[in-house]
mmCIF file of C-alpha atoms in Angstrom:
data_model
loop_
_atom_site.group_PDB
_atom_site.id
_atom_site.type_symbol
_atom_site.label_atom_id
_atom_site.label_comp_id
_atom_site.label_asym_id
_atom_site.label_seq_id
_atom_site.Cartn_x
_atom_site.Cartn_y
_atom_site.Cartn_z
ATOM 1 C CA ALA Z 1 0.037 0.001 -0.004
ATOM 2 C CA GLN Z 2 1.154 3.479 -0.746
ATOM 3 C CA SER Z 3 1.666 5.594 2.344
ATOM 4 C CA VAL Z 4 3.692 8.355 3.864
ATOM 5 C CA THR Z 5 4.745 8.466 7.504
ATOM 6 C CA GLN Z 6 5.844 11.577 9.393
ATOM 7 C CA PRO Z 7 6.705 10.133 12.788
ATOM 8 C CA ASP Z 8 7.003 13.516 14.570
ATOM 9 C CA ILE Z 9 3.592 15.135 15.165
ATOM 10 C CA HIS Z 10 5.172 18.156 16.900
ATOM 11 C CA ILE Z 11 8.695 19.469 17.042
ATOM 12 C CA THR Z 12 9.990 22.434 19.097
ATOM 13 C CA VAL Z 13 13.346 24.112 18.391
ATOM 14 C CA SER Z 14 15.037 27.282 19.344
ATOM 15 C CA GLU Z 15 15.535 29.995 16.810
ATOM 16 C CA GLY Z 16 18.955 29.507 15.171
ATOM 17 C CA ALA Z 17 19.019 25.771 15.801
ATOM 18 C CA SER Z 18 19.203 23.158 13.131
ATOM 19 C CA LEU Z 19 16.146 21.272 12.046
ATOM 20 C CA GLU Z 20 15.376 17.847 10.615
ATOM 21 C CA LEU Z 21 11.862 16.651 9.864
ATOM 22 C CA ARG Z 22 11.472 12.995 9.067
ATOM 23 C CA CYS Z 23 9.476 11.425 6.204
ATOM 24 C CA ASN Z 24 9.321 7.781 5.293
ATOM 25 C CA TYR Z 25 7.315 6.428 2.426
ATOM 26 C CA SER Z 26 5.989 3.184 1.072
ATOM 27 C CA TYR Z 27 5.525 3.158 -2.642
ATOM 28 C CA GLY Z 28 5.630 0.477 -5.451
ATOM 29 C CA ALA Z 29 8.179 2.417 -7.544
ATOM 30 C CA THR Z 30 10.487 5.259 -7.014
ATOM 31 C CA PRO Z 31 8.109 8.087 -6.394
ATOM 32 C CA TYR Z 32 8.187 11.809 -6.847
ATOM 33 C CA LEU Z 33 8.717 13.358 -3.512
ATOM 34 C CA PHE Z 34 7.597 16.740 -2.227
ATOM 35 C CA TRP Z 35 7.651 18.905 0.896
ATOM 36 C CA TYR Z 36 4.976 21.414 1.415
ATOM 37 C CA VAL Z 37 4.518 24.021 4.183
ATOM 38 C CA GLN Z 38 1.276 25.315 5.562
ATOM 39 C CA SER Z 39 1.312 28.454 7.711
ATOM 40 C CA PRO Z 40 -1.682 29.126 9.927
ATOM 41 C CA GLY Z 41 -4.730 29.971 7.927
ATOM 42 C CA GLN Z 42 -2.752 29.636 4.702
ATOM 43 C CA GLY Z 43 -2.639 27.228 1.809
ATOM 44 C CA LEU Z 44 0.071 24.733 0.980
ATOM 45 C CA GLN Z 45 3.294 26.130 -0.416
ATOM 46 C CA LEU Z 46 5.787 23.914 -2.143
ATOM 47 C CA LEU Z 47 9.222 23.950 -0.471
ATOM 48 C CA LEU Z 48 11.024 21.525 -2.754
ATOM 49 C CA LYS Z 49 10.573 18.453 -4.871
ATOM 50 C CA TYR Z 50 12.561 15.469 -5.990
ATOM 51 C CA PHE Z 51 11.968 13.802 -9.329
ATOM 52 C CA SER Z 52 15.261 12.258 -10.271
ATOM 53 C CA GLY Z 53 19.072 12.928 -10.274
ATOM 54 C CA ASP Z 54 20.932 14.439 -7.375
ATOM 55 C CA THR Z 55 19.446 13.098 -4.215
ATOM 56 C CA LEU Z 56 20.092 16.289 -2.285
ATOM 57 C CA VAL Z 57 17.622 18.865 -3.328
ATOM 58 C CA GLN Z 58 17.501 22.524 -2.476
ATOM 59 C CA GLY Z 59 14.380 24.373 -1.953
ATOM 60 C CA ILE Z 60 12.979 27.820 -0.983
ATOM 61 C CA LYS Z 61 13.558 29.543 2.401
ATOM 62 C CA GLY Z 62 16.883 27.735 2.967
ATOM 63 C CA PHE Z 63 15.490 24.262 3.149
ATOM 64 C CA GLU Z 64 17.017 21.153 1.625
ATOM 65 C CA ALA Z 65 16.025 17.513 1.621
ATOM 66 C CA GLU Z 66 17.839 14.252 0.879
ATOM 67 C CA PHE Z 67 16.359 11.266 -0.818
ATOM 68 C CA LYS Z 68 17.669 7.970 0.519
ATOM 69 C CA ARG Z 69 16.292 5.076 -1.548
ATOM 70 C CA SER Z 70 17.646 2.402 0.763
ATOM 71 C CA GLN Z 71 15.819 3.903 3.721
ATOM 72 C CA SER Z 72 12.710 5.033 1.817
ATOM 73 C CA SER Z 73 13.179 8.414 3.344
ATOM 74 C CA PHE Z 74 13.055 12.070 2.288
ATOM 75 C CA ASN Z 75 14.043 14.105 5.344
ATOM 76 C CA LEU Z 76 13.799 17.848 5.290
ATOM 77 C CA ARG Z 77 16.587 19.926 6.828
ATOM 78 C CA LYS Z 78 17.458 23.458 7.624
ATOM 79 C CA PRO Z 79 20.783 24.543 9.217
ATOM 80 C CA SER Z 80 19.335 27.544 11.127
ATOM 81 C CA VAL Z 81 15.623 28.017 11.872
ATOM 82 C CA HIS Z 82 13.926 31.403 11.890
ATOM 83 C CA TRP Z 83 10.872 32.260 13.943
ATOM 84 C CA SER Z 84 9.018 32.645 10.690
ATOM 85 C CA ASP Z 85 9.525 28.949 9.867
ATOM 86 C CA ALA Z 86 6.861 27.996 12.548
ATOM 87 C CA ALA Z 87 4.195 26.181 10.495
ATOM 88 C CA GLU Z 88 3.016 22.731 9.641
ATOM 89 C CA TYR Z 89 5.114 20.673 7.267
ATOM 90 C CA PHE Z 90 3.743 17.997 4.917
ATOM 91 C CA CYS Z 91 5.740 15.364 3.045
ATOM 92 C CA ALA Z 92 3.990 13.975 -0.048
ATOM 93 C CA VAL Z 93 4.701 11.298 -2.538
ATOM 94 C CA GLY Z 94 3.274 10.442 -5.912
ATOM 95 C CA ARG Z 95 4.172 8.885 -9.233
ATOM 96 C CA THR Z 96 1.103 10.120 -11.062
ATOM 97 C CA ASP Z 97 -0.106 13.544 -10.176
ATOM 98 C CA LYS Z 98 -2.197 12.234 -7.304
ATOM 99 C CA LEU Z 99 -0.300 13.070 -4.167
ATOM 100 C CA ILE Z 100 -0.371 11.058 -0.941
ATOM 101 C CA PHE Z 101 0.301 13.158 2.042
ATOM 102 C CA GLY Z 102 1.664 12.394 5.446
ATOM 103 C CA THR Z 103 -0.129 13.568 8.539
ATOM 104 C CA GLY Z 104 2.212 16.551 8.969
ATOM 105 C CA THR Z 105 4.642 17.845 11.463
ATOM 106 C CA ARG Z 106 3.893 20.981 13.444
ATOM 107 C CA LEU Z 107 7.005 23.085 14.029
ATOM 108 C CA GLN Z 108 7.175 25.486 16.914
ATOM 109 C CA VAL Z 109 10.115 27.974 17.159
ATOM 110 C CA PHE Z 110 11.186 29.516 20.430
ATOM 111 C CA PRO Z 111 13.067 32.840 20.430
ATOM 112 C CA ASP Y 1 0.774 33.527 -4.316
ATOM 113 C CA SER Y 2 0.495 30.215 -6.101
ATOM 114 C CA GLY Y 3 -1.809 31.571 -8.836
ATOM 115 C CA VAL Y 4 -4.596 29.138 -7.844
ATOM 116 C CA THR Y 5 -7.687 31.117 -6.830
ATOM 117 C CA GLN Y 6 -10.447 29.658 -4.678
ATOM 118 C CA THR Y 7 -13.762 31.174 -3.670
ATOM 119 C CA PRO Y 8 -15.277 31.519 -1.168
ATOM 120 C CA LYS Y 9 -12.553 31.579 1.435
ATOM 121 C CA HIS Y 10 -14.998 30.936 4.256
ATOM 122 C CA LEU Y 11 -18.478 29.398 4.252
ATOM 123 C CA ILE Y 12 -20.833 28.574 7.036
ATOM 124 C CA THR Y 13 -23.940 26.561 6.256
ATOM 125 C CA ALA Y 14 -26.458 24.270 7.920
ATOM 126 C CA THR Y 15 -26.747 20.571 7.751
ATOM 127 C CA GLY Y 16 -28.639 19.260 4.722
ATOM 128 C CA GLN Y 17 -27.704 22.177 2.571
ATOM 129 C CA ARG Y 18 -25.719 22.277 -0.693
ATOM 130 C CA VAL Y 19 -22.705 24.490 -1.429
ATOM 131 C CA THR Y 20 -20.449 25.055 -4.406
ATOM 132 C CA LEU Y 21 -16.771 25.731 -4.185
ATOM 133 C CA ARG Y 22 -15.069 27.466 -7.098
ATOM 134 C CA CYS Y 23 -11.473 27.200 -8.257
ATOM 135 C CA SER Y 24 -9.465 28.907 -11.055
ATOM 136 C CA PRO Y 25 -6.299 27.147 -11.884
ATOM 137 C CA ARG Y 26 -2.947 28.799 -12.667
ATOM 138 C CA SER Y 27 -2.692 30.271 -16.116
ATOM 139 C CA GLY Y 28 -1.786 27.523 -18.524
ATOM 140 C CA ASP Y 29 -2.614 24.696 -16.209
ATOM 141 C CA LEU Y 30 -4.960 22.023 -17.543
ATOM 142 C CA SER Y 31 -5.232 19.793 -14.583
ATOM 143 C CA VAL Y 32 -7.309 20.606 -11.432
ATOM 144 C CA TYR Y 33 -7.376 18.611 -8.240
ATOM 145 C CA TRP Y 34 -9.527 18.815 -5.143
ATOM 146 C CA TYR Y 35 -8.288 17.860 -1.660
ATOM 147 C CA GLN Y 36 -10.025 17.835 1.727
ATOM 148 C CA GLN Y 37 -8.127 18.604 4.884
ATOM 149 C CA SER Y 38 -9.849 17.655 8.111
ATOM 150 C CA LEU Y 39 -8.520 17.055 11.619
ATOM 151 C CA ASP Y 40 -9.354 13.369 11.653
ATOM 152 C CA GLN Y 41 -8.610 12.410 8.016
ATOM 153 C CA GLY Y 42 -5.690 14.755 7.248
ATOM 154 C CA LEU Y 43 -5.167 15.702 3.602
ATOM 155 C CA GLN Y 44 -7.220 13.487 1.376
ATOM 156 C CA PHE Y 45 -7.306 13.484 -2.469
ATOM 157 C CA LEU Y 46 -10.844 13.759 -3.778
ATOM 158 C CA ILE Y 47 -10.776 14.050 -7.515
ATOM 159 C CA GLN Y 48 -8.725 15.180 -10.487
ATOM 160 C CA TYR Y 49 -9.924 16.754 -13.832
ATOM 161 C CA TYR Y 50 -7.726 17.178 -16.884
ATOM 162 C CA ASN Y 51 -8.842 19.460 -19.640
ATOM 163 C CA GLY Y 52 -12.512 19.070 -18.773
ATOM 164 C CA GLU Y 53 -12.491 15.307 -18.146
ATOM 165 C CA GLU Y 54 -12.359 13.299 -14.989
ATOM 166 C CA ARG Y 55 -8.944 11.754 -14.643
ATOM 167 C CA ALA Y 56 -8.642 10.237 -11.222
ATOM 168 C CA LYS Y 57 -10.971 9.705 -8.243
ATOM 169 C CA GLY Y 58 -10.063 9.374 -4.750
ATOM 170 C CA ASN Y 59 -11.993 9.286 -1.455
ATOM 171 C CA ILE Y 60 -14.830 11.484 -2.709
ATOM 172 C CA LEU Y 61 -18.299 10.799 -1.271
ATOM 173 C CA GLU Y 62 -21.337 10.188 -3.501
ATOM 174 C CA ARG Y 63 -22.840 13.429 -2.102
ATOM 175 C CA PHE Y 64 -19.957 15.358 -3.642
ATOM 176 C CA SER Y 65 -19.417 16.009 -7.280
ATOM 177 C CA ALA Y 66 -17.108 18.137 -9.372
ATOM 178 C CA GLN Y 67 -16.701 19.417 -12.843
ATOM 179 C CA GLN Y 68 -14.225 21.359 -14.952
ATOM 180 C CA PHE Y 69 -15.558 23.808 -17.461
ATOM 181 C CA PRO Y 70 -14.233 24.703 -20.883
ATOM 182 C CA ASP Y 71 -12.443 27.698 -19.475
ATOM 183 C CA LEU Y 72 -10.709 25.253 -17.133
ATOM 184 C CA HIS Y 73 -12.116 26.582 -13.868
ATOM 185 C CA SER Y 74 -13.618 23.863 -11.662
ATOM 186 C CA GLU Y 75 -16.387 23.600 -9.153
ATOM 187 C CA LEU Y 76 -16.809 21.204 -6.289
ATOM 188 C CA ASN Y 77 -20.469 20.612 -5.312
ATOM 189 C CA LEU Y 78 -21.147 19.332 -1.788
ATOM 190 C CA SER Y 79 -24.696 18.293 -1.036
ATOM 191 C CA SER Y 80 -26.735 16.992 1.903
ATOM 192 C CA LEU Y 81 -24.017 18.403 4.086
ATOM 193 C CA GLU Y 82 -23.262 16.799 7.415
ATOM 194 C CA LEU Y 83 -21.306 18.106 10.337
ATOM 195 C CA GLY Y 84 -18.483 15.841 9.396
ATOM 196 C CA ASP Y 85 -18.038 17.590 6.057
ATOM 197 C CA SER Y 86 -16.583 20.637 7.882
ATOM 198 C CA ALA Y 87 -13.100 20.890 6.563
ATOM 199 C CA LEU Y 88 -10.667 22.954 4.524
ATOM 200 C CA TYR Y 89 -11.090 22.176 0.831
ATOM 201 C CA PHE Y 90 -8.070 22.801 -1.332
ATOM 202 C CA CYS Y 91 -7.990 23.134 -5.099
ATOM 203 C CA ALA Y 92 -4.721 22.593 -6.847
ATOM 204 C CA SER Y 93 -3.483 22.685 -10.393
ATOM 205 C CA SER Y 94 -0.694 21.482 -12.647
ATOM 206 C CA PHE Y 95 0.176 21.711 -16.233
ATOM 207 C CA SER Y 96 -0.644 18.261 -17.242
ATOM 208 C CA GLY Y 97 -2.042 15.133 -15.797
ATOM 209 C CA THR Y 98 0.233 12.695 -17.464
ATOM 210 C CA GLY Y 99 2.259 11.730 -14.484
ATOM 211 C CA SER Y 100 5.416 13.417 -15.718
ATOM 212 C CA GLY Y 101 6.296 14.914 -12.399
ATOM 213 C CA ASN Y 102 4.591 18.177 -12.898
ATOM 214 C CA THR Y 103 4.534 20.294 -9.789
ATOM 215 C CA ILE Y 104 1.039 20.674 -8.198
ATOM 216 C CA TYR Y 105 0.323 24.148 -6.906
ATOM 217 C CA PHE Y 106 -2.313 24.610 -4.157
ATOM 218 C CA GLY Y 107 -4.723 27.442 -3.571
ATOM 219 C CA GLU Y 108 -5.311 28.873 -0.129
ATOM 220 C CA GLY Y 109 -8.414 26.713 0.442
ATOM 221 C CA SER Y 110 -12.087 27.245 1.180
ATOM 222 C CA TRP Y 111 -13.003 26.826 4.883
ATOM 223 C CA LEU Y 112 -16.419 25.061 5.112
ATOM 224 C CA THR Y 113 -18.188 24.952 8.457
ATOM 225 C CA VAL Y 114 -21.388 22.945 8.741
ATOM 226 C CA VAL Y 115 -23.569 23.824 11.720
#
């Protein structure tokens, strides 16, 4: 069955600290992988995507993610978190255009 | 701004009623998707249209229907509304629906509250 697991429901970090949000997937073939961010009361904004090629992808707002086929993972990272990064983050996978989303990780940033 | 426009942004209606949510895709995009986000179900794919034709169906209830018009805008019709239909409904669009890895861009959603 196709699924996405984000094991961390809620993460709290201090401003300036590094961040890693975990994402594991189950999919029949190598999927396309996405990270979206949802700020309170806002829609979903695409942070980055992986289709093929270099397994380390750079996105907007200083985020990056690494695709690890052997671990079926696509973890999101940021070296230094800003208070404005507080939001909910969703990992998504899909081979066709239908996306399967994880349950999201809520990021809280303390000053 | 993703370029995907959804109206209305907020809607409150009573049980048993019918509502229509409207979506204008990004300029040039042929594919439109509808997703439902609720606390208990998370983000669920409902349905996809490509250039006016239904392309894929997800967890869409029989009380719900959608269509994509010749000008490519789409409407999601929700009828016989129940309390459990209260959710954030997202529309999204992409250039094509051929599975070639096109990026899907989301609108800001329509908040539906059923009372």
